[in-house]
Amino acid sequence: VFWLHVGAFAGYNALIGYILANRDAGQTLELVWYTVAMALHFMVNDVALQHDHQGLFAHRGRWILASATLVGWAFGATIELSELAVSAVTAFIAGAIILNVLKEELPTERNSRFGAFLLGSLGYSLLLLML
């Protein structure tokens, strides 16, 4: 189960790294906000994986996930995919983020608060709209 989780998240992290490298150069502020949002999302995923797999994740999993992000970034910096492929990757990442948020950040057994989630979502949405 550990290797299945790490393999799936490694692919997911690589796609996020690809999108990180494949942004328009004139969108510096958007890139900063994307990076901050993904870093916070990675932290939530890491805490969940650490909780589920403890020592094995601490010794191997976190390094694999960090490396996968860098591999995705390197791929994005060197190989350009079509606009359609980039859009498909972006849509996949958006759906996966929503799935992870619903699975990891909102369940009541994790002492989640929907109000805080809603406030954060609205605040981030407003910030993006102002850009």
MMTF fields as JSON, N, C-alpha, C and O atoms, coordinates in Angstrom:
{
  "mmtfVersion": "1.0.0",
  "mmtfProducer": "UNKNOWN",
  "numBonds": 523,
  "numAtoms": 524,
  "numGroups": 131,
  "numChains": 1,
  "numModels": 1,
  "chainsPerModel": [1],
  "groupsPerChain": [131],
  "chainIdList": ["A"],
  "bondAtomList": [4, 2, 8, 6, 12, 10, 16, 14, 20, 18, 24, 22, 28, 26, 32, 30, 36, 34, 40, 38, 44, 42, 48, 46, 52, 50, 56, 54, 60, 58, 64, 62, 68, 66, 72, 70, 76, 74, 80, 78, 84, 82, 88, 86, 92, 90, 96, 94, 100, 98, 104, 102, 108, 106, 112, 110, 116, 114, 120, 118, 124, 122, 128, 126, 132, 130, 136, 134, 140, 138, 144, 142, 148, 146, 152, 150, 156, 154, 160, 158, 164, 162, 168, 166, 172, 170, 176, 174, 180, 178, 184, 182, 188, 186, 192, 190, 196, 194, 200, 198, 204, 202, 208, 206, 212, 210, 216, 214, 220, 218, 224, 222, 228, 226, 232, 230, 236, 234, 240, 238, 244, 242, 248, 246, 252, 250, 256, 254, 260, 258, 264, 262, 268, 266, 272, 270, 276, 274, 280, 278, 284, 282, 288, 286, 292, 290, 296, 294, 300, 298, 304, 302, 308, 306, 312, 310, 316, 314, 320, 318, 324, 322, 328, 326, 332, 330, 336, 334, 340, 338, 344, 342, 348, 346, 352, 350, 356, 354, 360, 358, 364, 362, 368, 366, 372, 370, 376, 374, 380, 378, 384, 382, 388, 386, 392, 390, 396, 394, 400, 398, 404, 402, 408, 406, 412, 410, 416, 414, 420, 418, 424, 422, 428, 426, 432, 430, 436, 434, 440, 438, 444, 442, 448, 446, 452, 450, 456, 454, 460, 458, 464, 462, 468, 466, 472, 470, 476, 474, 480, 478, 484, 482, 488, 486, 492, 490, 496, 494, 500, 498, 504, 502, 508, 506, 512, 510, 516, 514, 520, 518],
  "bondOrderList": [1, 1, 1, 1, 1, 1, 1, 1, 1, 1, 1, 1, 1, 1, 1, 1, 1, 1, 1, 1, 1, 1, 1, 1, 1, 1, 1, 1, 1, 1, 1, 1, 1, 1, 1, 1, 1, 1, 1, 1, 1, 1, 1, 1, 1, 1, 1, 1, 1, 1, 1, 1, 1, 1, 1, 1, 1, 1, 1, 1, 1, 1, 1, 1, 1, 1, 1, 1, 1, 1, 1, 1, 1, 1, 1, 1, 1, 1, 1, 1, 1, 1, 1, 1, 1, 1, 1, 1, 1, 1, 1, 1, 1, 1, 1, 1, 1, 1, 1, 1, 1, 1, 1, 1, 1, 1, 1, 1, 1, 1, 1, 1, 1, 1, 1, 1, 1, 1, 1, 1, 1, 1, 1, 1, 1, 1, 1, 1, 1, 1],
  "groupList": [{"groupName": "VAL", "atomNameList": ["N", "CA", "C", "O"], "elementList": ["N", "C", "C", "O"], "formalChargeList": [0, 0, 0, 0], "bondAtomList": [1, 0, 2, 1, 3, 2], "bondOrderList": [1, 1, 2], "singleLetterCode": "V", "chemCompType": "L-PEPTIDE LINKING"}, {"groupName": "PHE", "atomNameList": ["N", "CA", "C", "O"], "elementList": ["N", "C", "C", "O"], "formalChargeList": [0, 0, 0, 0], "bondAtomList": [1, 0, 2, 1, 3, 2], "bondOrderList": [1, 1, 2], "singleLetterCode": "F", "chemCompType": "L-PEPTIDE LINKING"}, {"groupName": "TRP", "atomNameList": ["N", "CA", "C", "O"], "elementList": ["N", "C", "C", "O"], "formalChargeList": [0, 0, 0, 0], "bondAtomList": [1, 0, 2, 1, 3, 2], "bondOrderList": [1, 1, 2], "singleLetterCode": "W", "chemCompType": "L-PEPTIDE LINKING"}, {"groupName": "LEU", "atomNameList": ["N", "CA", "C", "O"], "elementList": ["N", "C", "C", "O"], "formalChargeList": [0, 0, 0, 0], "bondAtomList": [1, 0, 2, 1, 3, 2], "bondOrderList": [1, 1, 2], "singleLetterCode": "L", "chemCompType": "L-PEPTIDE LINKING"}, {"groupName": "HIS", "atomNameList": ["N", "CA", "C", "O"], "elementList": ["N", "C", "C", "O"], "formalChargeList": [0, 0, 0, 0], "bondAtomList": [1, 0, 2, 1, 3, 2], "bondOrderList": [1, 1, 2], "singleLetterCode": "H", "chemCompType": "L-PEPTIDE LINKING"}, {"groupName": "GLY", "atomNameList": ["N", "CA", "C", "O"], "elementList": ["N", "C", "C", "O"], "formalChargeList": [0, 0, 0, 0], "bondAtomList": [1, 0, 2, 1, 3, 2], "bondOrderList": [1, 1, 2], "singleLetterCode": "G", "chemCompType": "PEPTIDE LINKING"}, {"groupName": "ALA", "atomNameList": ["N", "CA", "C", "O"], "elementList": ["N", "C", "C", "O"], "formalChargeList": [0, 0, 0, 0], "bondAtomList": [1, 0, 2, 1, 3, 2], "bondOrderList": [1, 1, 2], "singleLetterCode": "A", "chemCompType": "L-PEPTIDE LINKING"}, {"groupName": "TYR", "atomNameList": ["N", "CA", "C", "O"], "elementList": ["N", "C", "C", "O"], "formalChargeList": [0, 0, 0, 0], "bondAtomList": [1, 0, 2, 1, 3, 2], "bondOrderList": [1, 1, 2], "singleLetterCode": "Y", "chemCompType": "L-PEPTIDE LINKING"}, {"groupName": "ASN", "atomNameList": ["N", "CA", "C", "O"], "elementList": ["N", "C", "C", "O"], "formalChargeList": [0, 0, 0, 0], "bondAtomList": [1, 0, 2, 1, 3, 2], "bondOrderList": [1, 1, 2], "singleLetterCode": "N", "chemCompType": "L-PEPTIDE LINKING"}, {"groupName": "ILE", "atomNameList": ["N", "CA", "C", "O"], "elementList": ["N", "C", "C", "O"], "formalChargeList": [0, 0, 0, 0], "bondAtomList": [1, 0, 2, 1, 3, 2], "bondOrderList": [1, 1, 2], "singleLetterCode": "I", "chemCompType": "L-PEPTIDE LINKING"}, {"groupName": "ARG", "atomNameList": ["N", "CA", "C", "O"], "elementList": ["N", "C", "C", "O"], "formalChargeList": [0, 0, 0, 0], "bondAtomList": [1, 0, 2, 1, 3, 2], "bondOrderList": [1, 1, 2], "singleLetterCode": "R", "chemCompType": "L-PEPTIDE LINKING"}, {"groupName": "ASP", "atomNameList": ["N", "CA", "C", "O"], "elementList": ["N", "C", "C", "O"], "formalChargeList": [0, 0, 0, 0], "bondAtomList": [1, 0, 2, 1, 3, 2], "bondOrderList": [1, 1, 2], "singleLetterCode": "D", "chemCompType": "L-PEPTIDE LINKING"}, {"groupName": "GLN", "atomNameList": ["N", "CA", "C", "O"], "elementList": ["N", "C", "C", "O"], "formalChargeList": [0, 0, 0, 0], "bondAtomList": [1, 0, 2, 1, 3, 2], "bondOrderList": [1, 1, 2], "singleLetterCode": "Q", "chemCompType": "L-PEPTIDE LINKING"}, {"groupName": "THR", "atomNameList": ["N", "CA", "C", "O"], "elementList": ["N", "C", "C", "O"], "formalChargeList": [0, 0, 0, 0], "bondAtomList": [1, 0, 2, 1, 3, 2], "bondOrderList": [1, 1, 2], "singleLetterCode": "T", "chemCompType": "L-PEPTIDE LINKING"}, {"groupName": "GLU", "atomNameList": ["N", "CA", "C", "O"], "elementList": ["N", "C", "C", "O"], "formalChargeList": [0, 0, 0, 0], "bondAtomList": [1, 0, 2, 1, 3, 2], "bondOrderList": [1, 1, 2], "singleLetterCode": "E", "chemCompType": "L-PEPTIDE LINKING"}, {"groupName": "MET", "atomNameList": ["N", "CA", "C", "O"], "elementList": ["N", "C", "C", "O"], "formalChargeList": [0, 0, 0, 0], "bondAtomList": [1, 0, 2, 1, 3, 2], "bondOrderList": [1, 1, 2], "singleLetterCode": "M", "chemCompType": "L-PEPTIDE LINKING"}, {"groupName": "SER", "atomNameList": ["N", "CA", "C", "O"], "elementList": ["N", "C", "C", "O"], "formalChargeList": [0, 0, 0, 0], "bondAtomList": [1, 0, 2, 1, 3, 2], "bondOrderList": [1, 1, 2], "singleLetterCode": "S", "chemCompType": "L-PEPTIDE LINKING"}, {"groupName": "LYS", "atomNameList": ["N", "CA", "C", "O"], "elementList": ["N", "C", "C", "O"], "formalChargeList": [0, 0, 0, 0], "bondAtomList": [1, 0, 2, 1, 3, 2], "bondOrderList": [1, 1, 2], "singleLetterCode": "K", "chemCompType": "L-PEPTIDE LINKING"}, {"groupName": "PRO", "atomNameList": ["N", "CA", "C", "O"], "elementList": ["N", "C", "C", "O"], "formalChargeList": [0, 0, 0, 0], "bondAtomList": [1, 0, 2, 1, 3, 2], "bondOrderList": [1, 1, 2], "singleLetterCode": "P", "chemCompType": "L-PEPTIDE LINKING"}],
  "groupTypeList": [0, 1, 2, 3, 4, 0, 5, 6, 1, 6, 5, 7, 8, 6, 3, 9, 5, 7, 9, 3, 6, 8, 10, 11, 6, 5, 12, 13, 3, 14, 3, 0, 2, 7, 13, 0, 6, 15, 6, 3, 4, 1, 15, 0, 8, 11, 0, 6, 3, 12, 4, 11, 4, 12, 5, 3, 1, 6, 4, 10, 5, 10, 2, 9, 3, 6, 16, 6, 13, 3, 0, 5, 2, 6, 1, 5, 6, 13, 9, 14, 3, 16, 14, 3, 6, 0, 16, 6, 0, 13, 6, 1, 9, 6, 5, 6, 9, 9, 3, 8, 0, 3, 17, 14, 14, 3, 18, 13, 14, 10, 8, 16, 10, 1, 5, 6, 1, 3, 3, 5, 16, 3, 5, 7, 16, 3, 3, 3, 3, 15, 3],
  "groupIdList": [1, 2, 3, 4, 5, 6, 7, 8, 9, 10, 11, 12, 13, 14, 15, 16, 17, 18, 19, 20, 21, 22, 23, 24, 25, 26, 27, 28, 29, 30, 31, 32, 33, 34, 35, 36, 37, 38, 39, 40, 41, 42, 43, 44, 45, 46, 47, 48, 49, 50, 51, 52, 53, 54, 55, 56, 57, 58, 59, 60, 61, 62, 63, 64, 65, 66, 67, 68, 69, 70, 71, 72, 73, 74, 75, 76, 77, 78, 79, 80, 81, 82, 83, 84, 85, 86, 87, 88, 89, 90, 91, 92, 93, 94, 95, 96, 97, 98, 99, 100, 101, 102, 103, 104, 105, 106, 107, 108, 109, 110, 111, 112, 113, 114, 115, 116, 117, 118, 119, 120, 121, 122, 123, 124, 125, 126, 127, 128, 129, 130, 131],
  "secStructList": [7, 2, 2, 2, 2, 2, 2, 2, 2, 2, 2, 2, 2, 2, 2, 2, 2, 2, 2, 2, 2, 6, 1, 7, 6, 6, 7, 2, 2, 2, 2, 2, 2, 2, 2, 2, 2, 2, 2, 2, 2, 2, 2, 2, 2, 2, 2, 2, 2, 2, 2, 2, 2, 2, 2, 2, 0, 0, 0, 0, 0, 2, 2, 2, 2, 2, 2, 2, 2, 2, 2, 2, 2, 2, 2, 2, 2, 2, 7, 7, 7, 7, 2, 2, 2, 2, 2, 2, 2, 2, 2, 2, 2, 2, 2, 2, 2, 2, 2, 2, 0, 0, 0, 0, 0, 1, 7, 4, 4, 4, 6, 7, 7, 2, 2, 2, 2, 2, 2, 2, 2, 2, 2, 2, 2, 2, 2, 2, 2, 2, 7],
  "xCoordList": [0.834, 0.0, 0.882, 0.585, 1.97, 2.872, 3.393, 3.356, 3.876, 4.463, 3.419, 3.727, 2.198, 1.118, 0.834, 0.696, 0.747, 0.523, 1.666, 1.433, 2.887, 4.039, 4.157, 4.475, 3.909, 3.966, 2.927, 3.223, 1.703, 0.638, 0.947, 0.79, 1.384, 1.703, 2.966, 3.099, 3.886, 5.077, 4.673, 5.171, 3.783, 3.287, 2.543, 2.703, 1.737, 0.974, 1.919, 1.725, 2.936, 3.913, 4.696, 5.002, 5.021, 5.746, 4.905, 5.43, 3.613, 2.737, 2.657, 2.653, 2.593, 2.575, 3.893, 3.896, 5.005, 6.302, 6.379, 6.968, 5.785, 5.769, 5.024, 5.514, 3.851, 3.056, 3.801, 3.726, 4.509, 5.291, 6.333, 6.537, 6.983, 8.021, 7.444, 8.117, 6.217, 5.639, 4.67, 3.63, 4.989, 4.147, 4.711, 5.889, 3.869, 4.326, 5.274, 5.043, 6.33, 7.35, 6.786, 7.285, 5.769, 5.201, 4.245, 3.698, 4.034, 3.082, 3.801, 3.526, 4.695, 5.511, 4.662, 4.842, 3.752, 2.926, 2.041, 1.881, 1.471, 0.666, 1.51, 1.052, 2.735, 3.646, 3.964, 4.026, 4.162, 4.422, 3.234, 3.418, 2.011, 0.823, 0.593, 0.192, 0.839, 0.715, 1.706, 1.359, 2.933, 3.959, 3.581, 3.73, 3.096, 2.677, 1.528, 1.545, 0.532, -0.619, -0.194, -0.654, 0.668, 1.111, 2.003, 1.942, 2.821, 3.653, 2.777, 3.042, 1.742, 0.826, 0.081, -0.139, -0.303, -0.983, -0.046, -0.468, 1.213, 2.184, 2.357, 2.513, 2.329, 2.465, 1.314, 1.535, 0.099, -1.06, -0.919, -1.167, -0.523, -0.331, 0.753, 0.598, 1.85, 2.94, 2.519, 2.885, 1.756, 1.278, 0.389, 0.506, -0.494, -1.379, -0.579, -0.838, 0.395, 1.218, 2.083, 2.268, 2.609, 3.399, 2.529, 2.971, 1.302, 0.374, 0.07, 0.018, -0.132, -0.508, 0.661, 0.472, 1.877, 3.007, 4.227, 5.238, 4.174, 5.18, 6.626, 7.035, 7.395, 8.838, 9.217, 10.179, 8.465, 8.792, 8.67, 9.488, 7.662, 7.52, 8.645, 9.192, 8.995, 10.04, 11.395, 12.179, 11.668, 12.978, 13.058, 14.11, 11.958, 12.023, 11.017, 11.362, 9.782, 8.689, 8.863, 8.648, 9.25, 9.362, 10.436, 10.294, 11.507, 12.571, 12.12, 12.469, 11.348, 10.818, 9.87, 9.931, 8.991, 8.029, 8.724, 8.354, 9.722, 10.46, 11.205, 11.23, 11.804, 12.52, 11.569, 11.906, 10.387, 9.409, 9.008, 8.835, 8.862, 8.517, 9.625, 9.35, 10.869, 12.005, 12.11, 12.45, 11.823, 11.852, 10.778, 11.03, 9.59, 8.522, 8.901, 8.639, 9.527, 9.982, 11.026, 10.953, 11.992, 13.036, 12.426, 12.832, 11.462, 10.765, 10.059, 10.127, 9.383, 8.679, 9.618, 9.265, 10.81, 11.775, 12.457, 12.982, 12.456, 13.182, 12.284, 12.669, 11.1, 10.216, 8.888, 8.249, 8.492, 7.239, 6.157, 6.309, 5.07, 3.92, 2.966, 3.093, 2.02, 1.032, 0.163, 0.095, -0.492, -1.367, -2.503, -2.929, -2.983, -4.04, -3.549, -4.269, -2.34, -1.786, -1.577, -1.868, -1.078, -0.882, -2.222, -2.329, -3.242, -4.583, -5.123, -5.746, -4.892, -5.35, -4.638, -5.27, -3.333, -2.575, -3.08, -3.254, -3.31, -3.812, -5.183, -5.44, -6.056, -7.392, -7.294, -8.016, -6.408, -6.215, -5.732, -6.232, -4.762, -4.234, -5.336, -5.454, -6.14, -7.226, -8.192, -8.587, -8.566, -9.459, -8.823, -9.485, -7.553, -6.856, -6.72, -6.817, -6.498, -6.41, -7.755, -7.803, -8.839, -10.165, -10.407, -10.911, -10.058, -10.222, -9.406, -9.908, -8.157, -7.305, -7.836, -7.795, -8.327, -8.882, -10.088, -10.212, -10.974, -12.16, -11.794, -12.45, -10.757, -10.346, -9.542, -9.739, -8.645, -7.697, -7.995, -7.705, -8.556, -8.653, -10.023, -10.142, -11.056, -12.395, -13.028, -13.99, -12.554, -13.229, -13.241, -12.267, -14.338, -14.476, -13.507, -13.114, -13.113, -12.178, -10.791, -9.972, -10.521, -9.244, -9.39, -8.535, -10.472, -10.748, -10.779, -10.294, -11.349, -11.441, -12.586, -13.546, -12.457, -13.503, -13.882, -13.068, -15.116, -15.578, -15.531, -15.209, -15.844, -15.818, -14.439, -14.313, -13.408, -12.037, -11.688, -11.048, -12.106, -11.881, -12.578, -11.983, -13.84, -14.608, -13.997, -13.893, -13.595, -12.966, -11.662, -11.406, -10.852, -9.604, -9.85, -9.144, -10.848, -11.184, -11.662, -11.242, -12.533, -13.038, -11.929, -11.832, -11.096, -9.994, -9.026, -8.614, -8.655, -7.727, -8.37, -7.704, -9.669, -10.379, -10.396, -10.15, -10.684, -10.688, -9.304, -9.166, -8.282, -6.917, -6.591, -5.99, -6.98, -6.725, -7.501, -7.0, -8.718, -9.518, -8.93, -9.056, -8.294, -7.683, -6.444, -6.054, -5.824, -4.624, -5.054, -4.215],
  "yCoordList": [-1.188, 0.0, 1.257, 2.238, 1.207, 2.365, 2.711, 3.874, 1.712, 1.979, 2.435, 3.216, 1.958, 2.434, 3.914, 4.707, 4.282, 5.681, 6.568, 7.613, 6.156, 6.98, 7.077, 8.144, 5.989, 6.022, 6.963, 7.736, 6.886, 7.762, 9.224, 10.087, 9.506, 10.888, 11.372, 12.57, 10.488, 10.899, 11.371, 12.39, 10.643, 11.076, 12.401, 13.283, 12.519, 13.743, 14.924, 15.995, 14.734, 15.791, 16.157, 17.329, 15.167, 15.445, 16.311, 17.215, 16.038, 16.861, 18.292, 19.244, 18.443, 19.786, 20.502, 21.691, 19.787, 20.372, 20.775, 21.804, 19.97, 20.311, 21.619, 22.504, 21.744, 22.969, 24.165, 25.275, 23.934, 25.003, 25.554, 26.766, 24.683, 25.116, 25.636, 26.358, 25.277, 25.593, 26.764, 26.747, 27.77, 28.964, 30.063, 30.04, 31.022, 32.171, 33.021, 33.246, 33.487, 34.273, 35.571, 36.06, 36.137, 37.397, 37.258, 38.258, 36.065, 35.824, 35.524, 34.508, 36.378, 36.13, 36.039, 35.125, 36.972, 36.963, 35.719, 35.125, 35.325, 34.109, 32.885, 31.971, 32.875, 31.768, 31.689, 30.597, 32.826, 32.849, 32.271, 31.435, 32.701, 32.207, 30.722, 29.986, 30.276, 28.856, 28.051, 27.004, 28.542, 27.853, 27.777, 26.726, 28.873, 28.879, 27.898, 27.114, 27.947, 27.046, 25.59, 24.758, 25.266, 23.878, 23.438, 22.281, 24.334, 23.989, 23.646, 22.675, 24.439, 24.139, 22.831, 22.052, 22.594, 21.347, 20.151, 19.113, 20.29, 19.222, 18.931, 17.776, 19.97, 19.766, 18.927, 18.025, 19.207, 18.427, 16.976, 16.056, 16.769, 15.402, 14.682, 13.507, 15.371, 14.748, 14.356, 13.284, 15.211, 14.885, 13.645, 12.764, 13.571, 12.41, 11.139, 10.099, 11.221, 10.042, 9.649, 8.461, 10.629, 10.349, 9.653, 8.716, 10.115, 9.504, 8.058, 7.181, 7.811, 6.477, 5.504, 4.307, 5.993, 5.089, 5.329, 4.649, 6.232, 6.572, 6.45, 7.193, 5.542, 5.482, 5.285, 5.881, 4.452, 4.192, 5.46, 5.695, 6.27, 7.524, 8.485, 9.156, 8.56, 9.493, 9.141, 10.032, 7.85, 7.446, 7.433, 7.731, 7.09, 6.967, 7.841, 8.532, 7.804, 8.434, 9.916, 10.394, 10.653, 12.111, 12.485, 13.472, 11.706, 11.99, 11.672, 12.381, 10.61, 10.256, 11.343, 11.738, 11.832, 12.861, 14.178, 14.846, 14.55, 15.779, 15.646, 16.582, 14.493, 14.261, 14.267, 14.78, 13.703, 13.661, 15.072, 15.343, 15.964, 17.345, 17.984, 18.679, 17.754, 18.301, 17.681, 18.368, 16.395, 15.732, 16.332, 16.592, 16.551, 17.187, 18.58, 18.973, 19.34, 20.691, 20.627, 21.407, 19.717, 19.586, 19.199, 19.712, 18.302, 17.915, 19.122, 19.339, 19.901, 21.091, 22.165, 22.91, 22.249, 23.257, 22.877, 23.747, 21.595, 21.154, 20.683, 20.777, 20.181, 19.626, 20.368, 20.499, 20.845, 21.59, 20.699, 20.16, 20.556, 19.809, 20.768, 21.987, 20.201, 21.035, 21.757, 21.367, 22.811, 23.571, 22.694, 22.845, 21.787, 20.869, 19.942, 19.706, 19.422, 18.532, 19.274, 18.734, 20.497, 21.301, 21.581, 21.535, 21.871, 22.102, 20.837, 20.912, 19.687, 18.42, 18.131, 17.694, 18.371, 18.169, 19.114, 18.71, 20.363, 21.35, 20.941, 21.052, 20.477, 20.034, 18.812, 18.715, 17.889, 16.705, 17.107, 16.602, 18.016, 18.475, 19.157, 18.925, 19.993, 20.679, 19.666, 19.803, 18.667, 17.627, 16.837, 16.525, 16.509, 15.754, 16.564, 16.012, 17.857, 18.713, 18.73, 18.619, 18.869, 18.861, 17.53, 17.507, 16.428, 15.109, 14.993, 14.499, 15.442, 15.372, 16.25, 15.853, 17.422, 18.307, 17.653, 17.657, 17.092, 16.436, 15.221, 14.939, 14.508, 13.291, 13.587, 12.93, 14.556, 14.771, 15.972, 15.932, 17.022, 18.258, 18.518, 19.335, 17.855, 18.148, 17.102, 17.437, 15.872, 14.887, 15.312, 15.873, 15.041, 15.446, 14.7, 15.239, 13.484, 12.756, 13.395, 13.046, 14.312, 15.034, 16.418, 17.285, 16.615, 17.892, 19.053, 20.146, 18.806, 19.836, 20.786, 20.436, 21.986, 22.99, 23.508, 24.114, 23.263, 23.673, 25.191, 25.694, 25.921, 27.386, 27.912, 28.831, 27.34, 27.762, 27.419, 28.209, 26.25, 25.858, 26.822, 27.277, 27.132, 28.028, 29.428, 30.039, 29.932, 31.246, 31.281, 32.231, 30.255, 30.178, 30.091, 30.728, 29.306, 29.174, 30.49, 30.887, 31.159, 32.451, 33.5, 34.263, 33.534, 34.496, 34.278, 35.237, 33.03, 32.726, 33.03, 33.531, 32.725, 33.027, 34.526, 34.967, 35.304, 36.771, 37.283, 38.17, 36.72, 37.121, 36.833, 37.668, 35.663, 35.32, 36.222, 36.592, 36.568, 37.453, 38.855, 39.525, 39.304, 40.626, 40.68, 41.757, 39.548, 39.516, 39.696, 39.704],
  "zCoordList": [0.0, 0.0, 0.0, -0.682, 0.777, 0.832, -0.557, -0.96, -1.293, -2.604, -3.614, -4.515, -3.473, -4.327, -4.052, -4.984, -2.773, -2.407, -2.887, -3.495, -2.615, -2.995, -4.514, -5.039, -5.216, -6.679, -7.275, -8.185, -6.75, -7.257, -6.947, -7.81, -5.722, -5.373, -6.072, -6.324, -6.388, -7.141, -8.542, -9.02, -9.191, -10.492, -10.399, -11.243, -9.372, -9.104, -8.869, -9.444, -8.031, -7.758, -9.014, -9.235, -9.834, -11.074, -12.012, -12.662, -12.084, -12.921, -12.395, -13.176, -11.081, -10.496, -10.79, -11.108, -10.686, -11.032, -12.487, -12.817, -13.369, -14.791, -15.013, -15.715, -14.422, -14.584, -13.988, -14.514, -12.902, -12.275, -13.251, -13.318, -13.996, -14.937, -16.248, -16.983, -16.536, -17.835, -17.756, -18.415, -16.967, -16.839, -17.724, -18.083, -18.072, -18.854, -18.024, -16.835, -18.65, -17.938, -17.371, -16.358, -17.994, -17.537, -16.365, -15.901, -15.883, -14.8, -13.486, -12.848, -13.09, -11.902, -10.635, -9.83, -10.46, -9.255, -9.194, -8.128, -10.32, -10.353, -10.021, -9.335, -10.51, -10.226, -8.74, -8.174, -8.11, -6.66, -5.904, -5.019, -6.236, -5.539, -5.813, -4.911, -7.033, -7.363, -6.522, -5.976, -6.423, -5.647, -4.173, -3.55, -3.614, -2.201, -1.983, -1.034, -2.861, -2.719, -2.826, -2.043, -3.769, -3.926, -2.765, -2.348, -2.243, -1.082, 0.119, 0.828, 0.345, 1.448, 1.198, 2.126, -0.035, -0.377, -0.178, 0.332, -0.576, -0.361, 1.131, 1.529, 1.943, 3.386, 3.922, 4.73, 3.488, 3.936, 3.487, 4.267, 2.234, 1.741, 2.522, 2.857, 2.818, 3.561, 4.969, 5.45, 5.633, 6.984, 6.935, 7.787, 5.947, 5.824, 5.55, 6.155, 4.636, 4.338, 5.529, 5.794, 6.244, 7.448, 8.492, 9.157, 8.628, 9.595, 9.212, 10.074, 7.919, 7.463, 7.396, 7.612, 7.1, 6.832, 7.716, 7.541, 8.623, 9.617, 9.132, 8.239, 9.694, 9.446, 7.996, 7.512, 7.301, 5.901, 5.06, 4.17, 5.335, 4.606, 4.973, 4.098, 6.246, 6.683, 6.066, 5.741, 5.904, 5.388, 3.868, 3.303, 3.199, 1.747, 1.011, 0.053, 1.463, 0.722, 0.482, -0.632, 1.512, 1.339, 0.329, -0.393, 0.275, -0.689, -2.105, -3.048, -2.251, -3.571, -4.063, -5.227, -3.182, -3.58, -3.918, -4.883, -3.13, -3.426, -4.757, -5.556, -4.987, -6.25, -7.433, -8.5, -7.254, -8.345, -8.768, -9.956, -7.794, -8.117, -8.942, -9.92, -8.558, -9.309, -10.701, -11.664, -10.808, -12.122, -13.024, -14.201, -12.482, -13.261, -13.698, -14.834, -12.791, -13.137, -14.252, -15.202, -14.156, -15.181, -16.525, -17.568, -16.496, -17.723, -18.334, -19.544, -17.499, -17.979, -18.5, -19.414, -17.926, -18.357, -19.67, -20.365, -20.017, -21.208, -22.349, -23.515, -22.03, -23.061, -23.036, -21.992, -24.197, -24.284, -24.882, -25.978, -24.146, -24.634, -25.339, -25.224, -26.063, -26.75, -25.719, -24.554, -26.179, -25.294, -24.766, -23.621, -25.596, -25.189, -24.075, -23.104, -24.207, -23.186, -21.867, -20.8, -21.932, -20.722, -20.06, -18.834, -20.856, -20.31, -19.648, -18.589, -20.257, -19.685, -18.363, -17.402, -18.311, -17.071, -15.979, -14.829, -16.349, -15.385, -14.86, -13.662, -15.728, -15.302, -14.39, -13.397, -14.727, -13.882, -12.49, -11.484, -12.435, -11.148, -10.338, -9.135, -10.99, -10.275, -9.663, -8.505, -10.425, -9.901, -8.782, -7.792, -8.92, -7.883, -6.6, -5.504, -6.728, -5.546, -4.818, -3.593, -5.57, -4.939, -4.241, -3.118, -4.882, -4.273, -2.992, -1.983, -3.022, -1.829, -0.706, 0.458, -1.034, -0.013, 0.642, 1.867, -0.167, 0.382, 1.228, 2.231, 0.828, 1.53, 2.789, 3.811, 2.735, 3.829, 4.716, 5.912, 4.172, 4.93, 5.527, 6.441, 5.045, 5.541, 6.462, 7.153, 6.514, 7.382, 8.85, 9.352, 9.521, 10.925, 11.837, 12.871, 11.489, 12.35, 12.38, 13.23, 11.479, 11.482, 12.125, 11.945, 12.869, 13.535, 12.543, 12.836, 11.382, 10.348, 10.662, 11.348, 10.143, 10.309, 8.929, 8.232, 8.55, 7.229, 7.084, 6.008, 8.136, 8.077, 7.723, 6.914, 8.318, 8.005, 6.564, 5.87, 6.118, 4.724, 3.771, 2.794, 4.058, 3.207, 3.174, 2.11, 4.335, 4.404, 3.607, 2.868, 3.76, 2.998, 1.503, 0.72, 1.095, -0.327, -0.908, -1.994, -0.189, -0.67, -0.721, -1.682, 0.315, 0.335, -0.809, -1.463, -1.063, -2.151, -3.507, -4.414, -3.643, -4.898, -5.161, -6.284, -4.135, -4.288, -4.659, -5.501, -4.027, -4.343, -5.806, -6.481, -6.297, -7.693, -8.649, -9.71, -8.267, -9.129, -9.201, -10.226, -8.134, -8.13, -9.002, -9.453, -9.247, -10.087, -11.51, -12.412]
}
